[in-house]
XYZ file of C-alpha atoms in Angstrom:
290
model
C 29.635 46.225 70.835
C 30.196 49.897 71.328
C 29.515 51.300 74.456
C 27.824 54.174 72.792
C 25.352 51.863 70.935
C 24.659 50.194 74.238
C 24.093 53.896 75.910
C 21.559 54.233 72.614
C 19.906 50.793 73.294
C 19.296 51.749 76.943
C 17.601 55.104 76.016
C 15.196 53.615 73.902
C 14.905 50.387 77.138
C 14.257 53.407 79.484
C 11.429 55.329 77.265
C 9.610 51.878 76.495
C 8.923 51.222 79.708
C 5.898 52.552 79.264
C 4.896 50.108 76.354
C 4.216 47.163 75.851
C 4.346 44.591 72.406
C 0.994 43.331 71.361
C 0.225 41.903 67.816
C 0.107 44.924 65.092
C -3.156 45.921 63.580
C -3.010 45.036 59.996
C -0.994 41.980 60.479
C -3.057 38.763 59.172
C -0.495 36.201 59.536
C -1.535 33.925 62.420
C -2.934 34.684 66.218
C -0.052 35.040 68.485
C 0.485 33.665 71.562
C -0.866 35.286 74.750
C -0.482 34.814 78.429
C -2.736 31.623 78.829
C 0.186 29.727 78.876
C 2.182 31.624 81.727
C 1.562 29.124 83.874
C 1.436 25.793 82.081
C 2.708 22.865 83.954
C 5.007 21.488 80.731
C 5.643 22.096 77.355
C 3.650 18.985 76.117
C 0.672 20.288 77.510
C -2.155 21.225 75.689
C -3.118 24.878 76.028
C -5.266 26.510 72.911
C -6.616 25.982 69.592
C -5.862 27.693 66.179
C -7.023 27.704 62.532
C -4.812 24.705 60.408
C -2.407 26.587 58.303
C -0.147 24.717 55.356
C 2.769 23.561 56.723
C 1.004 22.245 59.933
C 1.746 18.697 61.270
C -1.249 16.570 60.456
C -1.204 14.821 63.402
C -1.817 17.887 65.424
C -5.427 18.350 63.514
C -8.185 18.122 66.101
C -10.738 16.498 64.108
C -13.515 16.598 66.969
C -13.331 20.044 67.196
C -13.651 20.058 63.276
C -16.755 18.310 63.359
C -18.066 20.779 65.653
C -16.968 23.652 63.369
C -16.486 22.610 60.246
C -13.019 24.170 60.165
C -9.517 22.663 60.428
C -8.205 23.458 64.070
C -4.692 22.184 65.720
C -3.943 22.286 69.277
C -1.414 24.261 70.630
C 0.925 23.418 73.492
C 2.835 25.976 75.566
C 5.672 26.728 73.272
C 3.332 27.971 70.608
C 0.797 29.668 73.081
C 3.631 31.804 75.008
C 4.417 34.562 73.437
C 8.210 35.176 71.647
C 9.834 38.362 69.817
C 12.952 37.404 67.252
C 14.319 40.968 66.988
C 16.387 41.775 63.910
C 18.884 44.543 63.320
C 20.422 45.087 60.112
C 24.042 45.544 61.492
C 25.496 47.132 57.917
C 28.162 50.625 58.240
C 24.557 52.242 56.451
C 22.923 52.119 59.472
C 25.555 54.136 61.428
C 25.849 56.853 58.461
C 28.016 59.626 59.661
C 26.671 63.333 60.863
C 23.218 61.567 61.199
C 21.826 60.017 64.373
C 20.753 56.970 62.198
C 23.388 54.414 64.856
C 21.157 56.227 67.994
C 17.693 55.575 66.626
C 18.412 52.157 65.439
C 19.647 51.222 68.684
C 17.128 53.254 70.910
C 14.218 51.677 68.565
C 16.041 47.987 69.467
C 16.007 48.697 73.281
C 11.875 50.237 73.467
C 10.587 46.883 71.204
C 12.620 44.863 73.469
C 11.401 46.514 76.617
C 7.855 46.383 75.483
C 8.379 43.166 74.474
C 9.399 41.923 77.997
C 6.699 44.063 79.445
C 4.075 42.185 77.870
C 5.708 38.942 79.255
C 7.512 37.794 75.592
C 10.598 36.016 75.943
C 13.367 37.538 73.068
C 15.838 36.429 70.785
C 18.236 39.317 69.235
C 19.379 38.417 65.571
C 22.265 40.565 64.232
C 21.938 40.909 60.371
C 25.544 41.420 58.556
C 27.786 38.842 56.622
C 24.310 36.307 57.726
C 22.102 36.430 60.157
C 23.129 35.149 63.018
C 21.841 35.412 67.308
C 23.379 38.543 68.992
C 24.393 37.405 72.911
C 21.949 38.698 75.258
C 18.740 39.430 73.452
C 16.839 37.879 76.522
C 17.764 40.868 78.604
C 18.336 44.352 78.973
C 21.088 46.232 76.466
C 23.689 46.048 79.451
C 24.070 42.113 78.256
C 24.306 42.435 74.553
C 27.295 42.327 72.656
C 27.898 41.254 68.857
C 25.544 44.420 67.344
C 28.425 47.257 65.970
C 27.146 48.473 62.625
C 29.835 48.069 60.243
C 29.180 45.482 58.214
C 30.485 46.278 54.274
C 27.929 44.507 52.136
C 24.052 43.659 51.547
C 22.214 42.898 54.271
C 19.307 41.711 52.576
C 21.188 39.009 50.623
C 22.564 38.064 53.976
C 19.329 37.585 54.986
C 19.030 35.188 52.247
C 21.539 33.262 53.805
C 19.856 33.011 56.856
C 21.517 30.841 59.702
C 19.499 31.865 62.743
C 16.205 29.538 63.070
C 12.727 31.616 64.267
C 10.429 30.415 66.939
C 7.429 28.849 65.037
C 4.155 31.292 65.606
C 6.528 34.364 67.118
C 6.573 37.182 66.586
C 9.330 38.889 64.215
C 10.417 42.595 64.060
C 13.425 44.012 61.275
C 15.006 47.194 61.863
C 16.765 48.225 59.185
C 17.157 51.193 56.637
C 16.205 48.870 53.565
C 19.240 49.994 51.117
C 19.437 47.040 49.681
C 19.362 45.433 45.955
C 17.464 41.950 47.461
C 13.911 42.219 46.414
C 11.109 43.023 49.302
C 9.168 39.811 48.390
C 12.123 37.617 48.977
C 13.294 38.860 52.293
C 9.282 39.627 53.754
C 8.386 35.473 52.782
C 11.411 34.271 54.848
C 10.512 37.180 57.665
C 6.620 36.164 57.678
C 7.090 32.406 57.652
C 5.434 30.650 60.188
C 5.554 33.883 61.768
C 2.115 35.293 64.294
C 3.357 38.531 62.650
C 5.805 40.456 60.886
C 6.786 43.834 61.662
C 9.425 46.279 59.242
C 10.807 49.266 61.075
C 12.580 51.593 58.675
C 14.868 53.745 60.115
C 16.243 56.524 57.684
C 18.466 59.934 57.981
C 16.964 62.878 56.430
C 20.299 62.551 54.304
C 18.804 59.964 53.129
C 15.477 61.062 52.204
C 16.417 63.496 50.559
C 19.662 62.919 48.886
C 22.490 66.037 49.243
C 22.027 69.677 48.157
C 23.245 71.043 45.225
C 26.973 71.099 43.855
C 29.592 68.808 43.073
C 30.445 65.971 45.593
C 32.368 63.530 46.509
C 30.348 61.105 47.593
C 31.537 57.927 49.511
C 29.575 54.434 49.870
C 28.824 54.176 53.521
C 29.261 50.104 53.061
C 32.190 49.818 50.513
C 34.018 52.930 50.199
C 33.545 53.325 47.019
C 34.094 57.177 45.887
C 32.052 58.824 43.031
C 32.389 62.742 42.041
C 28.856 63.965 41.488
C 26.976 67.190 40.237
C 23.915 67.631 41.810
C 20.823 70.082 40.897
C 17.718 70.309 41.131
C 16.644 68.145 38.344
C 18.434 65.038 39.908
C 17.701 66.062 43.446
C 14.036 65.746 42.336
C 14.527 62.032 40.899
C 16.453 61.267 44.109
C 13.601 61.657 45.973
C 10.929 60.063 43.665
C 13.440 57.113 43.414
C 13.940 56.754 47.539
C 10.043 57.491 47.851
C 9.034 54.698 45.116
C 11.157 52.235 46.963
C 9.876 52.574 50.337
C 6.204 52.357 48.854
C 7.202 49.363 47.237
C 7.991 47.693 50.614
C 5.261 48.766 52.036
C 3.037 47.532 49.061
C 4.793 44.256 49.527
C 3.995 44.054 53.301
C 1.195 44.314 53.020
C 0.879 41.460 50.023
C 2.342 39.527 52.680
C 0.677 40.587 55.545
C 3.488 42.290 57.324
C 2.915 45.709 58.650
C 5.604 48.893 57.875
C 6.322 51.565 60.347
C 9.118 54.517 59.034
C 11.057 56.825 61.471
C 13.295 59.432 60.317
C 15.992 58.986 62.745
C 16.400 62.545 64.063
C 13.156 63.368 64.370
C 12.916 60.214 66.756
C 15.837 61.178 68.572
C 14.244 64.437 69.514
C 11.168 63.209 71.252
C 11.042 59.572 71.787
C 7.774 59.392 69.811
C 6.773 56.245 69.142
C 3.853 57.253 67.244
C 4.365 54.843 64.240
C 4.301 51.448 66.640
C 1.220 52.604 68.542
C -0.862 53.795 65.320
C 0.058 50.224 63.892
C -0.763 48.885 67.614
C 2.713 46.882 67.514
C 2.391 48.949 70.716
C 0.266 50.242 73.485
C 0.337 51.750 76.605
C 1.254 49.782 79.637
């Protein structure tokens, strides 16, 4: 891992400090965990009750308590009841485009939703998100003891995310950073994200380069991800259905979060890098003041 990514990481640790993770507004996935179970004795202990969803093991159905209520409840034991963070970060070369500070807010967003997420007593898993998704080393700490996360992977992240090796703790809580260039469709990659999930968080993190496409004139452009050079005349005409193009596709993710009750939050990376504002995560309550 770069040292200057891990400097980026540890600006974002630093400012969220002063935050801490709490389950999004919006999300409707499941309850997550809380601090009841902070100081359970074992992990086969029972701690809490929740709702049956499908997928459930039967034999963890309460049916007393359903006979009180009239409504399917399981018990929870610690593991479910303490509260987790799987962080992902889409680890492809477009996340690190050049003359942007896309690599510093993807890395400073990493290190605040990690240090909120320890400051509201969450353990943490880091995930990096390239050739498949796979644990980073040192996601349970600060950015001084990761390692694995340089963006320069040359391909799709989101079919790499189909191909997902890394396993998420049942009822935690999952967060993707990522700039969401890719071909894989949003319904595929939120069903895997939101799966047995307490909730589902997408942060987008995008250049203005990237909203809105390059000025007028002839370019050479060159594929962040595969090098691939194209000569290009741009005008106004096509700068126009750049940006109603880039525009449709983010509101198609966030039309399919919210299908799937995930919740979307968009940065523009140097606009973040200027201030630190977190705005986004505490409007959507992913967030709140310590």
């Amino acid at each position: 891992m770069l040292e200057e990514y891990r400097r980026f990481a540890m600006e974002g640790w630093a400012q969220g400090m002063r935050y801490a993770m709490q389950t999004p507004r919006g999300s409707r996935i499941g309850v997550a965990g809380g601090l009841l179970g902070k100081a359970a004795g074992s992990s086969i202990e029972f701690m809490d009750y929740r709702e049956y969803q499908p997928g459930d093991d039967l034999r963890t159905i309460d049916w007393s308590a359903f006979g009180r209520t009239d409504k399917l409840m399981v018990r929870m034991y610690r593991q479910e009841v303490c509260p987790h963070l799987d962080l992902v970060i889409d680890c492809s070369a477009s996340m690190a485009l050049e003359s942007t500070d896309k690599a510093r807010a993807t890395m400073a967003l990493a290190g605040m939703l990690a240090s909120g997420a320890l400051n509201a007593g969450y353990t943490c898993s880091l995930h990096r998100l390239a050739e498949t998704l796979s644990p980073a080393v040192g996601g349970g700490g600060s950015p001084l003891q990761w390692d694995g996360l340089d963006l320069d992977y040359a391909g799709d992240s989101g079919e790499s995310f189909m191909r997902m090796a890394a396993s998420f703790r049942p009822r935690g809580m999952r967060i993707l950073i990522s700039d969401l260039l890719w071909w894989t469709s949003p319904s595929s990659v939120l069903g895997r994200l939101a799966h047995q999930s307490s909730a589902a968080v997408v942060v987008t993190v995008q250049a203005r380069e990237d909203i809105d496409g390059p000025e007028d004139g002839e370019w050479q452009l060159a594929d962040s991800e595969t090098g691939e050079i194209q000569l290009m005349v741009v005008d106004s005409a096509s700068r126009v259905a750049y940006r109603q193009a880039a525009a449709a596709h983010r509101q198609g993710w966030h039309d399919c979060c919210r299908a799937n009750g995930a919740v979307m939050v968009e940065f523009e990376a140097e606009a973040f890098c200027r201030d630190w504002n977190a705005r986004p995560l505490l409007e959507t309550e992913v967030l709140r003041f310590c």
